Amino acid sequence: RGAYTPEQLIHILRKDNLYYRMSGGGEPLLQSALIHEACKLSDPAWNMRVETSMHVPWKNIAPVVADIDEWIVDKFRCSK
């Protein structure tokens, strides 16, 4: 587990929602288990989007497949 619990992560995301919409970042799927747990706690109205290179093993993708509404893969967008 990382530096935050899923509950702590959701608290931060709610507080800094605008910042996270506008900022870039690293490879989120390296933390897919944490993302999955946070998605379970998130506001159902949130549109879950991940920007990824997909340069990770399937074991990092599988936990969030059902959680993510829009996948941005490099410069290609795929929506479910």
mmCIF file of C-alpha atoms in Angstrom:
data_model
loop_
_atom_site.group_PDB
_atom_site.id
_atom_site.type_symbol
_atom_site.label_atom_id
_atom_site.label_comp_id
_atom_site.label_asym_id
_atom_site.label_seq_id
_atom_site.Cartn_x
_atom_site.Cartn_y
_atom_site.Cartn_z
ATOM 1 C CA ARG A 1 0.000 0.000 0.000
ATOM 2 C CA GLY A 2 1.136 3.543 -0.701
ATOM 3 C CA ALA A 3 1.325 6.614 1.480
ATOM 4 C CA TYR A 4 -2.468 7.043 1.672
ATOM 5 C CA THR A 5 -5.448 4.895 2.497
ATOM 6 C CA PRO A 6 -8.274 4.951 -0.063
ATOM 7 C CA GLU A 7 -10.301 7.120 2.332
ATOM 8 C CA GLN A 8 -7.464 9.641 2.636
ATOM 9 C CA LEU A 9 -7.023 9.702 -1.139
ATOM 10 C CA ILE A 10 -10.726 10.428 -1.719
ATOM 11 C CA HIS A 11 -10.553 13.270 0.832
ATOM 12 C CA ILE A 12 -7.627 14.803 -1.067
ATOM 13 C CA LEU A 13 -9.318 14.316 -4.448
ATOM 14 C CA ARG A 14 -12.487 16.026 -3.267
ATOM 15 C CA LYS A 15 -10.499 18.942 -1.858
ATOM 16 C CA ASP A 16 -8.286 19.332 -4.926
ATOM 17 C CA ASN A 17 -10.709 18.226 -7.636
ATOM 18 C CA LEU A 18 -9.955 21.153 -9.978
ATOM 19 C CA TYR A 19 -6.193 20.709 -9.612
ATOM 20 C CA TYR A 20 -6.387 17.035 -10.553
ATOM 21 C CA ARG A 21 -8.507 17.845 -13.588
ATOM 22 C CA MET A 22 -5.882 20.260 -14.882
ATOM 23 C CA SER A 23 -2.602 18.590 -13.929
ATOM 24 C CA GLY A 24 -0.546 15.903 -15.558
ATOM 25 C CA GLY A 25 1.067 13.047 -13.729
ATOM 26 C CA GLY A 26 2.958 9.757 -13.823
ATOM 27 C CA GLU A 27 1.697 6.266 -14.703
ATOM 28 C CA PRO A 28 -1.461 5.847 -12.599
ATOM 29 C CA LEU A 29 -1.871 2.148 -13.320
ATOM 30 C CA LEU A 30 1.187 1.433 -11.179
ATOM 31 C CA GLN A 31 -1.209 2.210 -8.297
ATOM 32 C CA SER A 32 -4.270 0.424 -9.731
ATOM 33 C CA ALA A 33 -5.224 -1.343 -6.492
ATOM 34 C CA LEU A 34 -5.366 2.008 -4.687
ATOM 35 C CA ILE A 35 -7.270 3.570 -7.594
ATOM 36 C CA HIS A 36 -9.801 0.730 -7.496
ATOM 37 C CA GLU A 37 -10.404 1.170 -3.769
ATOM 38 C CA ALA A 38 -10.720 4.946 -4.172
ATOM 39 C CA CYS A 39 -13.193 4.522 -7.037
ATOM 40 C CA LYS A 40 -15.442 2.479 -4.758
ATOM 41 C CA LEU A 41 -15.565 5.450 -2.363
ATOM 42 C CA SER A 42 -15.933 8.192 -4.964
ATOM 43 C CA ASP A 43 -19.004 10.187 -5.882
ATOM 44 C CA PRO A 44 -21.030 8.103 -8.375
ATOM 45 C CA ALA A 45 -21.513 11.249 -10.483
ATOM 46 C CA TRP A 46 -17.773 11.532 -11.137
ATOM 47 C CA ASN A 47 -16.607 10.499 -14.586
ATOM 48 C CA MET A 48 -13.560 8.321 -13.961
ATOM 49 C CA ARG A 49 -10.845 8.889 -16.522
ATOM 50 C CA VAL A 50 -7.313 7.535 -16.631
ATOM 51 C CA GLU A 51 -4.463 8.741 -18.815
ATOM 52 C CA THR A 52 -1.963 5.966 -19.269
ATOM 53 C CA SER A 53 0.719 4.609 -21.536
ATOM 54 C CA MET A 54 -0.660 1.101 -20.847
ATOM 55 C CA HIS A 55 2.980 0.092 -20.472
ATOM 56 C CA VAL A 56 2.162 -2.037 -17.417
ATOM 57 C CA PRO A 57 1.324 -5.724 -16.921
ATOM 58 C CA TRP A 58 -2.311 -6.847 -17.179
ATOM 59 C CA LYS A 59 -2.320 -7.371 -13.392
ATOM 60 C CA ASN A 60 -2.137 -3.547 -13.092
ATOM 61 C CA ILE A 61 -4.975 -2.964 -15.554
ATOM 62 C CA ALA A 62 -7.466 -5.635 -14.485
ATOM 63 C CA PRO A 63 -8.390 -4.106 -11.083
ATOM 64 C CA VAL A 64 -9.710 -0.897 -12.654
ATOM 65 C CA VAL A 65 -11.284 -2.068 -15.917
ATOM 66 C CA ALA A 66 -14.827 -1.768 -14.542
ATOM 67 C CA ASP A 67 -14.068 1.469 -12.663
ATOM 68 C CA ILE A 68 -12.849 3.649 -15.514
ATOM 69 C CA ASP A 69 -15.307 5.445 -17.809
ATOM 70 C CA GLU A 70 -12.767 6.869 -20.243
ATOM 71 C CA TRP A 71 -9.296 5.626 -21.120
ATOM 72 C CA ILE A 72 -6.791 8.047 -22.620
ATOM 73 C CA VAL A 73 -3.959 5.938 -23.989
ATOM 74 C CA ASP A 74 -1.029 8.047 -25.126
ATOM 75 C CA LYS A 75 -2.702 10.167 -27.795
ATOM 76 C CA PHE A 76 -5.629 7.848 -28.445
ATOM 77 C CA ARG A 77 -8.935 8.025 -26.543
ATOM 78 C CA CYS A 78 -11.166 5.035 -25.897
ATOM 79 C CA SER A 79 -14.488 5.332 -24.046
ATOM 80 C CA LYS A 80 -16.587 2.498 -22.720
#
